[in-house]
PDB file of C-alpha atoms in Angstrom:
ATOM      1  CA  MET A 884      96.540  92.605  91.068  1.00 63.00           C
ATOM      2  CA  THR A 885      97.692  96.182  91.379  1.00 73.00           C
ATOM      3  CA  ASN A 886     101.261  97.079  90.395  1.00 80.00           C
ATOM      4  CA  ALA A 887     103.523 100.008  91.313  1.00 83.00           C
ATOM      5  CA  LEU A 888     103.092 101.715  87.934  1.00 89.00           C
ATOM      6  CA  GLU A 889      99.298 101.786  88.313  1.00 91.00           C
ATOM      7  CA  ILE A 890      99.730 103.353  91.742  1.00 91.00           C
ATOM      8  CA  TYR A 891     102.292 105.841  90.450  1.00 94.00           C
ATOM      9  CA  GLN A 892      99.864 107.041  87.772  1.00 95.00           C
ATOM     10  CA  LEU A 893      97.478 108.169  90.525  1.00 95.00           C
ATOM     11  CA  LEU A 894     100.110 109.936  92.659  1.00 96.00           C
ATOM     12  CA  PRO A 895     100.787 113.710  92.366  1.00 95.00           C
ATOM     13  CA  LYS A 896     104.185 112.989  90.708  1.00 95.00           C
ATOM     14  CA  THR A 897     105.741 116.055  92.310  1.00 94.00           C
ATOM     15  CA  ASN A 898     108.616 114.218  94.035  1.00 95.00           C
ATOM     16  CA  CYS A 899     108.107 116.600  96.964  1.00 96.00           C
ATOM     17  CA  LYS A 900     109.572 114.103  99.493  1.00 96.00           C
ATOM     18  CA  GLN A 901     106.973 115.049 102.133  1.00 95.00           C
ATOM     19  CA  CYS A 902     106.265 111.321 102.483  1.00 95.00           C
ATOM     20  CA  GLY A 903     109.879 110.594 103.368  1.00 94.00           C
ATOM     21  CA  LYS A 904     110.608 108.842 100.079  1.00 95.00           C
ATOM     22  CA  ALA A 905     112.964 110.145  97.403  1.00 95.00           C
ATOM     23  CA  THR A 906     110.414 110.003  94.586  1.00 95.00           C
ATOM     24  CA  CYS A 907     106.723 109.412  93.986  1.00 95.00           C
ATOM     25  CA  MET A 908     107.667 106.111  92.317  1.00 94.00           C
ATOM     26  CA  ALA A 909     109.476 105.032  95.500  1.00 93.00           C
ATOM     27  CA  PHE A 910     106.410 106.037  97.488  1.00 94.00           C
ATOM     28  CA  GLY A 911     104.236 104.002  95.092  1.00 90.00           C
ATOM     29  CA  ALA A 912     106.402 100.912  95.579  1.00 88.00           C
ATOM     30  CA  ALA A 913     106.314 101.411  99.367  1.00 86.00           C
ATOM     31  CA  LEU A 914     102.547 101.844  99.206  1.00 85.00           C
ATOM     32  CA  LEU A 915     102.220  98.615  97.247  1.00 80.00           C
ATOM     33  CA  SER A 916     104.235  96.710  99.867  1.00 73.00           C
ATOM     34  CA  ARG A 917     102.202  98.394 102.634  1.00 73.00           C
ATOM     35  CA  GLU A 918     105.259 100.070 104.187  1.00 78.00           C
ATOM     36  CA  VAL A 919     103.365 103.364 104.039  1.00 85.00           C
ATOM     37  CA  THR A 920      99.729 104.386 103.792  1.00 87.00           C
ATOM     38  CA  ILE A 921      97.962 106.677 101.361  1.00 92.00           C
ATOM     39  CA  ASP A 922      97.701 109.286 104.106  1.00 92.00           C
ATOM     40  CA  ASP A 923     101.515 109.503 104.256  1.00 94.00           C
ATOM     41  CA  CYS A 924     101.361 111.553 101.036  1.00 96.00           C
ATOM     42  CA  PRO A 925     100.194 115.064 102.061  1.00 95.00           C
ATOM     43  CA  PRO A 926      99.604 116.351  98.490  1.00 95.00           C
ATOM     44  CA  LEU A 927      97.080 113.525  97.901  1.00 94.00           C
ATOM     45  CA  LYS A 928      94.841 115.177 100.495  1.00 93.00           C
ATOM     46  CA  GLU A 929      94.521 118.339  98.378  1.00 95.00           C
ATOM     47  CA  ASP A 930      91.215 118.873  96.563  1.00 95.00           C
ATOM     48  CA  LYS A 931      92.771 118.539  93.113  1.00 95.00           C
ATOM     49  CA  PHE A 932      93.864 114.947  93.919  1.00 95.00           C
ATOM     50  CA  LYS A 933      90.659 113.915  95.710  1.00 94.00           C
ATOM     51  CA  GLU A 934      89.545 111.581  92.892  1.00 95.00           C
ATOM     52  CA  ASN A 935      92.968 109.895  92.783  1.00 94.00           C
ATOM     53  CA  TYR A 936      92.945 109.540  96.574  1.00 94.00           C
ATOM     54  CA  GLU A 937      89.632 107.716  96.401  1.00 92.00           C
ATOM     55  CA  LYS A 938      90.835 105.434  93.592  1.00 91.00           C
ATOM     56  CA  LEU A 939      93.974 104.580  95.550  1.00 91.00           C
ATOM     57  CA  SER A 940      91.913 103.900  98.661  1.00 87.00           C
ATOM     58  CA  GLN A 941      89.941 101.315  96.701  1.00 82.00           C
ATOM     59  CA  MET A 942      93.068  99.771  95.164  1.00 82.00           C
ATOM     60  CA  ILE A 943      95.117  99.444  98.334  1.00 77.00           C
ATOM     61  CA  THR A 944      93.848  97.125 101.012  1.00 63.00           C
ATOM     62  CA  PRO A 945      94.953  98.071 104.522  1.00 57.00           C
ATOM     63  CA  SER A 946      97.951  96.015 105.632  1.00 52.00           C
ATOM     64  CA  GLY A 947      96.130  95.015 108.784  1.00 52.00           C
ATOM     65  CA  GLU A 948      94.363  92.360 106.737  1.00 56.00           C
ATOM     66  CA  ALA A 949      97.598  90.770 105.530  1.00 59.00           C
ATOM     67  CA  SER A 950      98.846  87.620 107.185  1.00 61.00           C
ATOM     68  CA  GLU A 951     102.450  87.243 108.343  1.00 61.00           C
ATOM     69  CA  SER A 952     103.261  85.758 104.929  1.00 67.00           C
ATOM     70  CA  GLY A 953     101.795  88.836 103.228  1.00 76.00           C
ATOM     71  CA  MET A 954      98.708  86.953 102.075  1.00 83.00           C
ATOM     72  CA  ILE A 955      95.395  88.721 101.930  1.00 85.00           C
ATOM     73  CA  VAL A 956      92.198  86.777 101.317  1.00 88.00           C
ATOM     74  CA  HIS A 957      89.408  89.023 100.082  1.00 88.00           C
ATOM     75  CA  THR A 958      86.517  87.059 101.556  1.00 89.00           C
ATOM     76  CA  GLU A 959      83.994  89.231  99.726  1.00 91.00           C
ATOM     77  CA  LYS A 960      85.397  87.905  96.426  1.00 93.00           C
ATOM     78  CA  CYS A 961      85.873  84.263  97.532  1.00 95.00           C
ATOM     79  CA  ILE A 962      83.284  81.820  96.203  1.00 95.00           C
ATOM     80  CA  GLY A 963      84.646  78.882  98.208  1.00 93.00           C
ATOM     81  CA  CYS A 964      85.598  76.797  95.168  1.00 95.00           C
ATOM     82  CA  GLY A 965      88.621  75.353  97.005  1.00 93.00           C
ATOM     83  CA  ASN A 966      90.989  75.565  94.007  1.00 94.00           C
ATOM     84  CA  CYS A 967      93.585  77.291  96.193  1.00 95.00           C
ATOM     85  CA  VAL A 968      93.295  74.611  98.865  1.00 94.00           C
ATOM     86  CA  VAL A 969      94.106  71.857  96.365  1.00 95.00           C
ATOM     87  CA  ALA A 970      96.808  73.892  94.563  1.00 94.00           C
ATOM     88  CA  CYS A 971      98.743  74.780  97.722  1.00 94.00           C
ATOM     89  CA  PRO A 972     101.933  72.649  97.710  1.00 94.00           C
ATOM     90  CA  VAL A 973     102.068  72.642 101.495  1.00 92.00           C
ATOM     91  CA  ASN A 974      98.473  71.413 101.737  1.00 93.00           C
ATOM     92  CA  VAL A 975      99.269  68.621  99.283  1.00 94.00           C
ATOM     93  CA  ALA A 976     102.423  67.634 101.174  1.00 93.00           C
ATOM     94  CA  GLU A 977     100.849  67.822 104.634  1.00 93.00           C
ATOM     95  CA  ASP A 978      97.471  66.332 103.786  1.00 93.00           C
ATOM     96  CA  PRO A 979      97.597  64.483 100.416  1.00 93.00           C
ATOM     97  CA  HIS A 980      94.471  62.402 101.048  1.00 93.00           C
ATOM     98  CA  GLY A 981      92.427  65.252 102.561  1.00 90.00           C
ATOM     99  CA  ALA A 982      92.863  68.897 101.502  1.00 87.00           C
ATOM    100  CA  GLY A 983      95.405  67.935  98.828  1.00 84.00           C
ATOM    101  CA  SER A 984      92.850  65.728  97.046  1.00 88.00           C
ATOM    102  CA  GLY A 985      89.943  68.146  97.237  1.00 86.00           C
ATOM    103  CA  LYS A 986      88.331  66.585 100.300  1.00 89.00           C
ATOM    104  CA  ALA A 987      87.925  68.044 103.758  1.00 87.00           C
ATOM    105  CA  PRO A 988      91.237  68.469 105.609  1.00 89.00           C
ATOM    106  CA  THR A 989      92.297  65.515 107.702  1.00 92.00           C
ATOM    107  CA  SER A 990      95.313  67.342 109.146  1.00 90.00           C
ATOM    108  CA  GLU A 991      95.580  70.481 111.251  1.00 90.00           C
ATOM    109  CA  ASN A 992      98.787  71.432 109.398  1.00 89.00           C
ATOM    110  CA  VAL A 993      97.107  72.767 106.236  1.00 93.00           C
ATOM    111  CA  ILE A 994      97.410  76.452 105.367  1.00 92.00           C
ATOM    112  CA  LEU A 995      94.192  77.004 103.474  1.00 92.00           C
ATOM    113  CA  ARG A 996      90.790  75.510 104.175  1.00 92.00           C
ATOM    114  CA  VAL A 997      87.231  76.362 103.175  1.00 93.00           C
ATOM    115  CA  GLU A 998      84.982  77.186 106.116  1.00 92.00           C
ATOM    116  CA  ASN A 999      81.447  78.468 105.760  1.00 92.00           C
ATOM    117  CA  GLY A1000      81.907  78.945 102.029  1.00 92.00           C
ATOM    118  CA  VAL A1001      85.087  81.054 102.106  1.00 93.00           C
ATOM    119  CA  VAL A1002      88.802  80.351 102.337  1.00 92.00           C
ATOM    120  CA  ARG A1003      90.380  80.755 105.751  1.00 91.00           C
ATOM    121  CA  LEU A1004      94.045  80.829 106.669  1.00 89.00           C
ATOM    122  CA  SER A1005      95.660  78.710 109.339  1.00 88.00           C
ATOM    123  CA  ASN A1006      99.272  77.796 109.965  1.00 86.00           C
ATOM    124  CA  VAL A1007     100.509  80.674 107.773  1.00 84.00           C
ATOM    125  CA  ASN A1008     103.990  80.099 109.158  1.00 84.00           C
ATOM    126  CA  GLN A1009     104.022  76.955 106.975  1.00 87.00           C
ATOM    127  CA  CYS A1010     103.421  79.016 103.796  1.00 89.00           C
ATOM    128  CA  ARG A1011     106.365  78.971 101.411  1.00 89.00           C
ATOM    129  CA  ARG A1012     106.308  82.774 101.464  1.00 85.00           C
ATOM    130  CA  PHE A1013     106.895  82.915 105.211  1.00 83.00           C
ATOM    131  CA  GLY A1014     110.260  83.545 106.866  1.00 78.00           C
ATOM    132  CA  LYS A1015     113.741  84.376 105.621  1.00 78.00           C
ATOM    133  CA  ASN A1016     113.943  81.415 103.200  1.00 81.00           C
ATOM    134  CA  LYS A1017     110.676  82.233 101.512  1.00 81.00           C
ATOM    135  CA  ILE A1018     109.883  81.091  97.996  1.00 85.00           C
ATOM    136  CA  MET A1019     107.702  83.210  95.729  1.00 86.00           C
ATOM    137  CA  CYS A1020     105.071  80.494  95.446  1.00 90.00           C
ATOM    138  CA  ASN A1021     101.801  81.654  93.901  1.00 90.00           C
ATOM    139  CA  GLY A1022      99.878  78.402  93.432  1.00 91.00           C
ATOM    140  CA  CYS A1023      96.904  79.682  95.386  1.00 94.00           C
ATOM    141  CA  ILE A1024      96.704  82.928  93.408  1.00 92.00           C
ATOM    142  CA  VAL A1025      96.889  81.538  89.881  1.00 94.00           C
ATOM    143  CA  THR A1026      94.130  79.018  90.530  1.00 95.00           C
ATOM    144  CA  CYS A1027      91.693  81.508  92.062  1.00 95.00           C
ATOM    145  CA  PRO A1028      89.007  82.369  89.489  1.00 96.00           C
ATOM    146  CA  THR A1029      87.820  85.471  91.371  1.00 95.00           C
ATOM    147  CA  LYS A1030      91.234  86.952  92.316  1.00 92.00           C
ATOM    148  CA  ALA A1031      90.306  86.695  95.984  1.00 92.00           C
ATOM    149  CA  ILE A1032      93.905  86.075  97.105  1.00 91.00           C
ATOM    150  CA  GLU A1033      96.877  88.417  96.816  1.00 86.00           C
ATOM    151  CA  PHE A1034     100.293  88.780  98.363  1.00 80.00           C
ATOM    152  CA  VAL A1035     101.686  92.149  99.433  1.00 73.00           C
TER     153      VAL A1035
END
């Protein structure tokens, strides 16, 4: 998973404030949380930063793919192993004999399920990371062998 320091290393580091942020580090943190886009940094569009722009474009997934809980499932990386489905505490609580035990879901209240060989999200409002009382749960991420899930 990408961190703000990795992003900062690829920014112009001029602190020009053209992006609306006080520093390039602040812009990097905002970019990581998808508050801004790479194109919000005008110096990055200059020829001398073209290589960094391309690297950042590959590192940062557009926020449009993030769920309301901030979860992004990179379906191209998912191998459908189902580890995340079984590790999700909400899945276990809502469907202990189905999705929580590694079998097909028997409840519609599960968050993660494998469909056609890849993980799909449903009921993201049940995710522990959703809403004002969110908990920084990462059970689905740590059990994913291909790093197909991230939170932004």
